[in-house]
Coordinates of C-alpha atoms in Angstrom, one line a residue:
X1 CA 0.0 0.0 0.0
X2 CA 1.2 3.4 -0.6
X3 CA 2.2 6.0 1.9
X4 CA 0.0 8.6 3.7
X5 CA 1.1 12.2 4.3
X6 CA -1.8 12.8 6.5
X7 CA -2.5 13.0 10.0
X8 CA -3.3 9.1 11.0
X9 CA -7.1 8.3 12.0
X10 CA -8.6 7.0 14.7
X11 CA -8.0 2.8 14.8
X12 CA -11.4 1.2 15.0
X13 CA -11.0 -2.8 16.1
X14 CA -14.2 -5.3 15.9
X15 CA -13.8 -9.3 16.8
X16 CA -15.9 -12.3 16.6
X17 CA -15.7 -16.0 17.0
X18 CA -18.1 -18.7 15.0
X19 CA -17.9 -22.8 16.2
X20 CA -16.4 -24.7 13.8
X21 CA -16.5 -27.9 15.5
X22 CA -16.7 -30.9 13.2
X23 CA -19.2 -33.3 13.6
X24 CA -18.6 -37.2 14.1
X25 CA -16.9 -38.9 11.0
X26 CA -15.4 -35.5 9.3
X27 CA -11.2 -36.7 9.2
X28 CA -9.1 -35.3 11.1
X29 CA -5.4 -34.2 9.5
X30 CA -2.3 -34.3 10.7
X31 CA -1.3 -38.0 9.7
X32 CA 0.5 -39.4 7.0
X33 CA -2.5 -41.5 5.2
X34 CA -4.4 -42.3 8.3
X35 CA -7.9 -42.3 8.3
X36 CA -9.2 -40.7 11.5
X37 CA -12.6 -39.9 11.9
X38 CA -13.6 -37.8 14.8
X39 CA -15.0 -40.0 18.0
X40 CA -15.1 -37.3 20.5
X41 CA -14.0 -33.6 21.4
X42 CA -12.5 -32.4 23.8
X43 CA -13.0 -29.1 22.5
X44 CA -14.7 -26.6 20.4
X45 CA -12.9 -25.2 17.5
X46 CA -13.0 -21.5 16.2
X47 CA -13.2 -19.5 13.5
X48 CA -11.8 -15.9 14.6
X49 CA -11.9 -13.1 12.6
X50 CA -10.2 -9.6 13.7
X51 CA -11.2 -6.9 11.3
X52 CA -8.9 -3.4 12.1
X53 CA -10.0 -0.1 10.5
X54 CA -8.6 3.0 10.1
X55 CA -9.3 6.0 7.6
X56 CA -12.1 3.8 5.1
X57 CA -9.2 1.3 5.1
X58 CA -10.2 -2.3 6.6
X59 CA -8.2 -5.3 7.3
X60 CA -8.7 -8.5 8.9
X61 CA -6.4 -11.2 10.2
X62 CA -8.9 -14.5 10.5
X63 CA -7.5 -17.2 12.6
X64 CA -8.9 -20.5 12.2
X65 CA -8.1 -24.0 14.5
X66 CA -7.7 -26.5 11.3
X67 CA -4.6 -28.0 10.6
X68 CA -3.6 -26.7 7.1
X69 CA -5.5 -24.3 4.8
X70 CA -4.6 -24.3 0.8
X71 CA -4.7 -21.4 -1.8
X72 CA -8.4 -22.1 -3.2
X73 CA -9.7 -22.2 -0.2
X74 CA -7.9 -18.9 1.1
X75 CA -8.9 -17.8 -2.4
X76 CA -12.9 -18.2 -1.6
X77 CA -12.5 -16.3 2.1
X78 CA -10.8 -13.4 0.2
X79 CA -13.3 -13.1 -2.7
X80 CA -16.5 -13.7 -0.5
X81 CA -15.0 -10.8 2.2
X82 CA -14.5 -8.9 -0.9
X83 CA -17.9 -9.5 -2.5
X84 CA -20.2 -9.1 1.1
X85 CA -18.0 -7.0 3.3
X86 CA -15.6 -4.8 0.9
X87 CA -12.7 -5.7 2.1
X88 CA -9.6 -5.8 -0.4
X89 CA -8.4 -9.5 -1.8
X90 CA -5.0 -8.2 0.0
X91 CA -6.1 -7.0 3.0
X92 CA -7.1 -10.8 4.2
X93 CA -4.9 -12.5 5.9
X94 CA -5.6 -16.2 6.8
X95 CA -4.0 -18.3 9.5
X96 CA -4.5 -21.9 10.9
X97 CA -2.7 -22.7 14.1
X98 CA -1.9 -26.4 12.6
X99 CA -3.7 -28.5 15.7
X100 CA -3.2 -32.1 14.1
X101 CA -6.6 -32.3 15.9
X102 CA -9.1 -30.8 13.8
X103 CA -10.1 -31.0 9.8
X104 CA -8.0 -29.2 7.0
X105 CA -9.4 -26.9 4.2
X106 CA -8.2 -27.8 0.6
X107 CA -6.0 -31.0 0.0
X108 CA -2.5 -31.1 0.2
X109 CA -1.2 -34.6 0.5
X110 CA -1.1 -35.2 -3.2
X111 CA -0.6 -33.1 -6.4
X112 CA -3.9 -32.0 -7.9
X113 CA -2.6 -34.2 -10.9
X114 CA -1.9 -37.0 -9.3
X115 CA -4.9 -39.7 -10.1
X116 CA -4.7 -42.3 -8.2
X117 CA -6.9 -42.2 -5.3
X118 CA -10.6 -42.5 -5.8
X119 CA -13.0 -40.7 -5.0
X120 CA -14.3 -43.1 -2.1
X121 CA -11.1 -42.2 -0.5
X122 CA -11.7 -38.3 -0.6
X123 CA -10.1 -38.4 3.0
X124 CA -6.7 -39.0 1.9
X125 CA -6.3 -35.9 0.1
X126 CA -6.1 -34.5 3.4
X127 CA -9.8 -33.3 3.4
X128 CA -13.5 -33.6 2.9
X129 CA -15.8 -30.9 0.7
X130 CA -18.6 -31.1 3.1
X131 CA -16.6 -30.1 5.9
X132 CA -14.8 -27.0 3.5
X133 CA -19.0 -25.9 2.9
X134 CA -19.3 -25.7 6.7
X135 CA -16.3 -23.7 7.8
X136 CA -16.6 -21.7 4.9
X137 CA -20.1 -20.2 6.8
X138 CA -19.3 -19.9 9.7
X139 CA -15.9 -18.3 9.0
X140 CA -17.6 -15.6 7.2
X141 CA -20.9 -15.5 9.7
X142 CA -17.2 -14.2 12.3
X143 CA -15.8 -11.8 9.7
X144 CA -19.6 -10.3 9.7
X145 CA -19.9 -10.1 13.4
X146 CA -16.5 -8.9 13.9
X147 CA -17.0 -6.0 11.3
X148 CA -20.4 -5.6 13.1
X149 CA -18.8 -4.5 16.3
X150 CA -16.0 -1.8 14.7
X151 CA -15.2 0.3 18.0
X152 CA -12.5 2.9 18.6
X153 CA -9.5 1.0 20.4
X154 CA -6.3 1.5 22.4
X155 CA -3.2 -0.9 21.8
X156 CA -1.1 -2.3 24.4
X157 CA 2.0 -4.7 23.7
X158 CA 4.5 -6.9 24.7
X159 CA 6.5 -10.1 25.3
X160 CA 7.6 -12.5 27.9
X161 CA 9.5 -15.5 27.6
X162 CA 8.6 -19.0 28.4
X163 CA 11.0 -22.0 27.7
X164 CA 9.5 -25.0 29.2
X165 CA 6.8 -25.6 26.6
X166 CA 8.8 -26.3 23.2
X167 CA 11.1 -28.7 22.3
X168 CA 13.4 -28.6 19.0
X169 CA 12.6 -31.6 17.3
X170 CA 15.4 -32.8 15.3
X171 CA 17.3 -35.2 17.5
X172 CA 20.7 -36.0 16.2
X173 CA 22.2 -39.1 16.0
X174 CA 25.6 -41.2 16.2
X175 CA 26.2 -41.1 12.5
X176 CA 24.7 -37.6 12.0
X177 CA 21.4 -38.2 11.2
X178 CA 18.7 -36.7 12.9
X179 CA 15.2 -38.6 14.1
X180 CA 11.7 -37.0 15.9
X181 CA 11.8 -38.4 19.2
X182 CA 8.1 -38.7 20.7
X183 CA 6.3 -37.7 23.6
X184 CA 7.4 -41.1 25.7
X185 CA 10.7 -41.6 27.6
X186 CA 12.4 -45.1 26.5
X187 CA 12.9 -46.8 28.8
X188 CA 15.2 -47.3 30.9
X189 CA 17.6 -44.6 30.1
X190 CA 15.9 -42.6 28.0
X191 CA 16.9 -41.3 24.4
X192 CA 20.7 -42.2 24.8
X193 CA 21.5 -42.4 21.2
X194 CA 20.7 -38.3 20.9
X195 CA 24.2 -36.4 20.6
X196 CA 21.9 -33.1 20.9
X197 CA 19.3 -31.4 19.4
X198 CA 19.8 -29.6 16.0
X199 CA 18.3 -26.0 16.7
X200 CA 17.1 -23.6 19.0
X201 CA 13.7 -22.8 20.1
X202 CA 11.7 -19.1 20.4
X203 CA 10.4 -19.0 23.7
X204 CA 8.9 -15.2 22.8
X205 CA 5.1 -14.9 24.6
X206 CA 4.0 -12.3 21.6
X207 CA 0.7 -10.2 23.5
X208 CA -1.1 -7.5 21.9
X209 CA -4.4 -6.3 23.5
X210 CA -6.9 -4.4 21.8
X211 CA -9.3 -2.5 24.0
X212 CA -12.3 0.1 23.7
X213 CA -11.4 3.8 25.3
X214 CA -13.7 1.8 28.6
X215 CA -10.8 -0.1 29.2
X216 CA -12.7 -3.7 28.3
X217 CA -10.6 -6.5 26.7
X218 CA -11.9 -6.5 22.9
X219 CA -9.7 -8.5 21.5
X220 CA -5.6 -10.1 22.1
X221 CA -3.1 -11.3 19.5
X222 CA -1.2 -13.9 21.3
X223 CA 1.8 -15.2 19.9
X224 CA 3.9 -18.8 20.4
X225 CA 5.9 -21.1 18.6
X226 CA 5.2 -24.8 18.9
X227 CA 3.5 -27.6 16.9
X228 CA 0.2 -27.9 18.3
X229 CA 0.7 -32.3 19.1
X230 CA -0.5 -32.7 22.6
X231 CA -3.8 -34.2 21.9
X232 CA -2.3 -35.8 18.7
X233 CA -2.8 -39.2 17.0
X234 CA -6.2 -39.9 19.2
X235 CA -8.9 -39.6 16.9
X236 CA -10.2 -37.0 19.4
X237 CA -11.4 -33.1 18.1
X238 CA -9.1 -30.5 19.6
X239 CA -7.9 -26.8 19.1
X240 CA -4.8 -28.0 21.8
X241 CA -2.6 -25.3 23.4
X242 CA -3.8 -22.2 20.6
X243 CA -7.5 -23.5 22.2
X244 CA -6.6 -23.5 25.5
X245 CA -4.7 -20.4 25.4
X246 CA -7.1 -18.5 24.3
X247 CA -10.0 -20.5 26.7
X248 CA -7.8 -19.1 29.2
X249 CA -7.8 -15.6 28.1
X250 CA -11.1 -15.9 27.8
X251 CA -11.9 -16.7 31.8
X252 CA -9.8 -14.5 32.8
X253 CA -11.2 -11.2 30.6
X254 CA -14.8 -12.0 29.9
X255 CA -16.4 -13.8 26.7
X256 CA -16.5 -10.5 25.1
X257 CA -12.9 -10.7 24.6
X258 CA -12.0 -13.2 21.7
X259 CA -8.4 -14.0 21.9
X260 CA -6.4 -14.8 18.7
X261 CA -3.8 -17.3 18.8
X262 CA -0.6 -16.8 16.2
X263 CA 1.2 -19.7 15.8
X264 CA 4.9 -19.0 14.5
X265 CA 7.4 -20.8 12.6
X266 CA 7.1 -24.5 14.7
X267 CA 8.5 -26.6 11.5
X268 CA 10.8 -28.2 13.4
X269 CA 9.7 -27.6 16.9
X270 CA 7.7 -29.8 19.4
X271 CA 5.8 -29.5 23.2
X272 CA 7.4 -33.2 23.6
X273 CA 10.2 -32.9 25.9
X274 CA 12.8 -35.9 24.7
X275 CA 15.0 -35.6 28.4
X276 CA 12.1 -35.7 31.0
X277 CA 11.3 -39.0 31.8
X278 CA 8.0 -37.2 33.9
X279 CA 6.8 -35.7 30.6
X280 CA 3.3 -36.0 29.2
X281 CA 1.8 -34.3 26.9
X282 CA -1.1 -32.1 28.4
X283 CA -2.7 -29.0 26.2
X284 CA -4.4 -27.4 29.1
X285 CA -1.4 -27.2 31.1
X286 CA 0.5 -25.4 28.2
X287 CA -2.6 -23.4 28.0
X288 CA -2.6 -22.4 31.1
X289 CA 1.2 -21.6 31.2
X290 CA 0.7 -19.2 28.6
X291 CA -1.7 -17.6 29.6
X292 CA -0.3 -17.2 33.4
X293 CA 3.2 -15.4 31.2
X294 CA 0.6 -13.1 29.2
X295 CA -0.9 -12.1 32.0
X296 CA 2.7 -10.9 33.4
X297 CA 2.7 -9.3 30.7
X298 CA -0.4 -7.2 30.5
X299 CA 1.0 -6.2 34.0
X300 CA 3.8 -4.0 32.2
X301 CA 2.2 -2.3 29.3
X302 CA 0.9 1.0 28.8
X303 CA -0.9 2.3 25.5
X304 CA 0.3 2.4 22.5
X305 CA 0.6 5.9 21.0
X306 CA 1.2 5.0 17.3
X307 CA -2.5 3.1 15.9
X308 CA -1.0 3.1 12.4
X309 CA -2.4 0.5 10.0
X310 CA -0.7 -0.5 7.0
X311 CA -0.5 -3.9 4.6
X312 CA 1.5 -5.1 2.0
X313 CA 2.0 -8.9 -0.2
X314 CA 4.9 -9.7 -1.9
X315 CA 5.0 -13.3 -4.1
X316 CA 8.4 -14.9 -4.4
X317 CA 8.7 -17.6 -7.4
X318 CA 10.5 -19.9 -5.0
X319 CA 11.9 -22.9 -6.7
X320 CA 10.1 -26.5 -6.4
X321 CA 13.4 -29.5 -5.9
X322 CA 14.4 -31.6 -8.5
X323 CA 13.7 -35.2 -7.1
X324 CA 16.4 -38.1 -7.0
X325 CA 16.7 -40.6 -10.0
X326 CA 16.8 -43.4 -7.3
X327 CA 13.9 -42.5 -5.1
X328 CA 11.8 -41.1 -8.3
X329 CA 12.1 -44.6 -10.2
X330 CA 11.7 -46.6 -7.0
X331 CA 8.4 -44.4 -6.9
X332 CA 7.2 -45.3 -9.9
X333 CA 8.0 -48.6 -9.6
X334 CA 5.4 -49.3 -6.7
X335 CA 2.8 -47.3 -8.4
X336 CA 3.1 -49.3 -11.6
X337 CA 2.4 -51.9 -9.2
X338 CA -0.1 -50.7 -7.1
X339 CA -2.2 -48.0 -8.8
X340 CA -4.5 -47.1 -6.1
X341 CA -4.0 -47.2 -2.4
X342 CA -4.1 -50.1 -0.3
X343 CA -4.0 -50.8 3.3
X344 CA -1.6 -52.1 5.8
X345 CA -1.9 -55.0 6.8
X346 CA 0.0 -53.7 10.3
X347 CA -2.5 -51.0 10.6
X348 CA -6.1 -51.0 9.5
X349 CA -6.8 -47.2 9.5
X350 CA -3.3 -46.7 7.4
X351 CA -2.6 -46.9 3.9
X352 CA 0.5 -48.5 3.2
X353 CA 3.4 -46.7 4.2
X354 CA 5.3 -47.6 0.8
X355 CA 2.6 -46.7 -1.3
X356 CA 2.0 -43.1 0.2
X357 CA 5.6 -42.4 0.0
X358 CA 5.9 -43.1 -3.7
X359 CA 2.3 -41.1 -4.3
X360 CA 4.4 -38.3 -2.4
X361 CA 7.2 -38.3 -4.4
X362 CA 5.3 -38.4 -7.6
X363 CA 3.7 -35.8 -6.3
X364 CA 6.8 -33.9 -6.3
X365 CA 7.5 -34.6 -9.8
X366 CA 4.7 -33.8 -11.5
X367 CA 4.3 -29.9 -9.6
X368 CA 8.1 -29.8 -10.6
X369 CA 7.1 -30.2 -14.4
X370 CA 3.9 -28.3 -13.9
X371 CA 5.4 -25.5 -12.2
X372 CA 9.3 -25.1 -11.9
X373 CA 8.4 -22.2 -9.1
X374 CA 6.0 -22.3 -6.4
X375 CA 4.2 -18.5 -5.8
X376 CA 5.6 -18.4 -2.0
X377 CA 3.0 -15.3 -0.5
X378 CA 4.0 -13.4 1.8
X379 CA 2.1 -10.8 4.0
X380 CA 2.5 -7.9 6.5
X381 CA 0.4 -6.3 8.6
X382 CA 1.3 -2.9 10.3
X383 CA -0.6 -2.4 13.6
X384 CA 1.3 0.5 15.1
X385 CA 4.9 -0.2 16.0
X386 CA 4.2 -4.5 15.7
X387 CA 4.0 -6.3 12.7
X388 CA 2.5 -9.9 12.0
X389 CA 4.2 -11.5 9.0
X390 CA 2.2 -14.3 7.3
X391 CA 4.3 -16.9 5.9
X392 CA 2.8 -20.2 4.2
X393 CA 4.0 -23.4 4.9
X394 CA 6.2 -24.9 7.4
X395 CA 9.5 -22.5 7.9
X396 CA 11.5 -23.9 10.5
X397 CA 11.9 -21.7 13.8
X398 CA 15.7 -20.4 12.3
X399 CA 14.1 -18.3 9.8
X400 CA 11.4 -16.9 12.3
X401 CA 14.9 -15.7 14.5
X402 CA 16.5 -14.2 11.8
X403 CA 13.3 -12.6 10.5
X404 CA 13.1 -11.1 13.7
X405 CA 16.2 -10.0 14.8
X406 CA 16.3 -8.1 11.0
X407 CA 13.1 -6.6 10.9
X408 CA 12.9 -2.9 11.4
X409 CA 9.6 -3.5 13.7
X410 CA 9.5 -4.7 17.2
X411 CA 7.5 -6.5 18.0
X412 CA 7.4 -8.8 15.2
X413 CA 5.6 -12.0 15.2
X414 CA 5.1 -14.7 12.8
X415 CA 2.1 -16.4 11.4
X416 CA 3.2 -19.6 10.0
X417 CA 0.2 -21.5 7.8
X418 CA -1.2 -18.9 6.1
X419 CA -2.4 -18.2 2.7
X420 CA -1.6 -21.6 0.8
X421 CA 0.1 -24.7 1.2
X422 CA 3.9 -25.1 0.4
X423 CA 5.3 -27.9 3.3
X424 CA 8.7 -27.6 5.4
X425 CA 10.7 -24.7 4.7
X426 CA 14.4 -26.4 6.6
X427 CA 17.5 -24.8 7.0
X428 CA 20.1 -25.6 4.3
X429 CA 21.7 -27.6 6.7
X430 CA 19.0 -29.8 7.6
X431 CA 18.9 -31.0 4.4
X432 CA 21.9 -33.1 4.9
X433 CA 20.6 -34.7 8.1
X434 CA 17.7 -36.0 5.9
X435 CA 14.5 -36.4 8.2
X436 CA 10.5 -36.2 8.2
X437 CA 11.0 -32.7 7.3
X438 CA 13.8 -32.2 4.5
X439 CA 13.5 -35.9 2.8
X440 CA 12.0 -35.5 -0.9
X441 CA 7.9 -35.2 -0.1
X442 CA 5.2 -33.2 -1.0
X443 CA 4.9 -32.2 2.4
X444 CA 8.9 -31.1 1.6
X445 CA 9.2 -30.0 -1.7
X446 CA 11.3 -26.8 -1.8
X447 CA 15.0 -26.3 -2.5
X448 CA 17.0 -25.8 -0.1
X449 CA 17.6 -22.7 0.0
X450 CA 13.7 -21.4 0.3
X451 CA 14.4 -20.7 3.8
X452 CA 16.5 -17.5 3.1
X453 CA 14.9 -16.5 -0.2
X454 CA 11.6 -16.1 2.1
X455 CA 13.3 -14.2 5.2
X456 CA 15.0 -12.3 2.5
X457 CA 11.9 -10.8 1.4
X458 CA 10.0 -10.7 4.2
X459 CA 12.8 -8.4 5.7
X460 CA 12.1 -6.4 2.7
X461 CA 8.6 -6.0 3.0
X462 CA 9.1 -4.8 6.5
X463 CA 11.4 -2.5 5.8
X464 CA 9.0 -0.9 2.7
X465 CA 6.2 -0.9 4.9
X466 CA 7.7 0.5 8.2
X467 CA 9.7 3.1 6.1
X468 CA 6.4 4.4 4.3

């Protein structure tokens, strides 16, 4: 957006929440060609829109507890908040906080030209239409309500730490390699084959409150880093620590307030602690953690004199990896053989290992000679002196570090998962290592040097908006 020589408005916030609960038998994602249908939930999920506006100029920053969201379905949000509430296509930023406990919108575990599942196996795409229909409501019935209750606000912001609650997940080995350890200590030593754990963590507690000139809680902007897992594999319905976070808020503010969780760049990070043998994994607890820091927090802060609100995208033809000659034919091998999915025979609710990992692959291929270049999107939001940068995909928490220690703004926090799908984003030197995150997949399909193409121009479009 283009600068503004005059004297800045008054900032006018509005916030809303809509259930978007699945009901029994919608699949959950967050599994590698596992069918899980929903049995139970432990909690509701939410659609949460935050629509900010300032001089006839709207934006809103809609965070949704799903596990991934692809570019159609991004695509619909933006052109039916275009066509109903006049909002502009750019000025709509999307965010899921990746709870492997909830439904997906779009599919994403295969290339849209891969053919080989049926159609009675819509679930392994990594959604289901009737679910997409649902959500698609109700997170538009929150964007209406939210623009409904436009008020003038006040800004208050800050961070904490808290280090207890993430774990980097890339355990490495003996020989170099690296492995995910899980949520269980092994017994009876414990994980003594780790040498140490690749990369850091951010343990930055992001808060930003928005309140009306009465002083009540309208709406908070939390921000943390960490794969939302507790609750995962159960076939159970969850919006894990982003859920209980906010729940929290919630209690402690009044249901008036609607708390927005900002998940950052958790591609390689974890809640599971690998080195205590007492661990278990418990989303409430981290919820209530977080919550108990932001609160510090909220203790420290005064308002916010600068309410400016600015935007800007910026797409990045980021390259899509070349796949090996070994792994590629080995691929096509067992889908000459086996054309169409088959099951386990280990597991009854998973497709065969082997097959998914040459569908992957495949995958990889056939985007690669569709489109050399993926269009990586990324967004920035100006909310005074903060800025929220929406990055697709998986980055892994390095890039979020460096984003942040470069960017002209502080705060600056991260929304991983937004706008489209494009996998891990590792560090070059994961790549080596191998691993669930930087071995040739469609969930890990970028070269390997994304990672710095996309906190190169994110750093850009900070600087550009912050400078204007």
């Amino acid at each position: 957006m283009g600068s503004r020589a005059e004297a800045i408005g008054v900032l006018r916030a509005g916030a809303a929440q809509a259930d978007i609960t699945p009901h029994g038998g919608i699949h959950l994602s967050g599994a590698v060609g596992q069918f899980r249908p929903a049995q139970f939930a432990y909690d509701r999920l939410y659609a949460k829109a935050l629509v900010l506006e300032q001089d006839g100029r709207k934006f809103c920053l809609v965070a949704l507890d799903l596990t991934i969201l692809t570019e159609e379905w991004t695509a619909r949000i933006r052109e039916a908040a275009s066509a109903r509430f006049g909002f502009e296509p750019d000025a709509v930023m999307v965010h899921v906080t990746q709870t492997h406990s909830a439904p997906s919108l779009g599919y994403f575990m295969v290339d849209e030209d891969f053919t080989g599942i049926p159609e009675d196996m819509e679930w392994l795409l990594g959604s289901q239409a009737e679910y997409g229909e649902f959500a698609l409501n109700r997170i538009l019935e929150a964007m209406e309500l939210a623009e409904a209750s436009l008020a003038p606000a006040r800004i208050r912001m800050g961070s904490g730490v808290e280090g207890r609650l993430a774990c980097n997940r890339r355990a490495v080995k003996n020989d170099g390699k690296v492995y995910m350890p899980g949520p269980k200590w092994q017994p009876p030593l414990g994980p003594t084959g780790i040498r140490y754990m690749e990369g850091p963590i951010d343990p930055e507690v992001g808060v930003i409150s928005l309140q009306t000139a009465a002083l009540e809680p309208l709406a908070f902007l939390l921000h943390y880093t960490c794969h939302p897992v507790n609750v995962f594999p159960k076939p159970n319905v969850s919006a894990d620590w982003p859920g209980a976070w906010a729940e929290e808020m919630r209690h402690a503010f009044g249901e008036g307030c609607v708390p927005l969780v900002v998940n950052g760049c958790c591609g390689n990070i974890n809640p599971w602690d690998p080195f205590d043998p007492d661990y278990a994994p418990d989303h409430v607890r981290m919820g209530r953690m977080l919550a108990a820091t932001s609160r510090k927090v909220l203790d420290t802060l005064s308002v916010e004199e600068d309410t400016r609100l600015d935007w800007k995208i910026r797409c990045v033809k980021v390259p899509v990896r070349e796949v090996e000659p070994e792994l590629l034919e080995r691929a096509k091998q067992m889908l000459s053989e086996h054309p169409e999915p088959f099951w386990s025979k280990k597991d009854p609710t998973q497709i065969e290992p082997a097959w998914m990992e040459a569908a992957s692959v495949m995958s990889v291929d056939l985007l690669r000679r569709r489109t050399p270049e993926l269009d990586y999107e990324i967004q920035v939001l100006r909310l005074g002196r903060a800025a929220i940068v929406g990055l697709p995909g998986e980055p892994f928490v390095e890039g979020q570090l460096r984003l942040k220690m470069e960017s002209p703004a502080w705060p600056t926090y991260v929304a991983h998962c937004t706008s489209h799908y494009a996998g891990y984003l590792p560090t070059r030197e994961a790549f080596a290592r191998g691993g669930h995150e930087a071995t040739t997949r469609y969930w890990s399909k970028l070269v390997p040097e994304a990672l710095d193409m996309v906190v190169d121009n994110a750093v850009e479009v900070l600087r550009e908006v912050f400078t204007e």
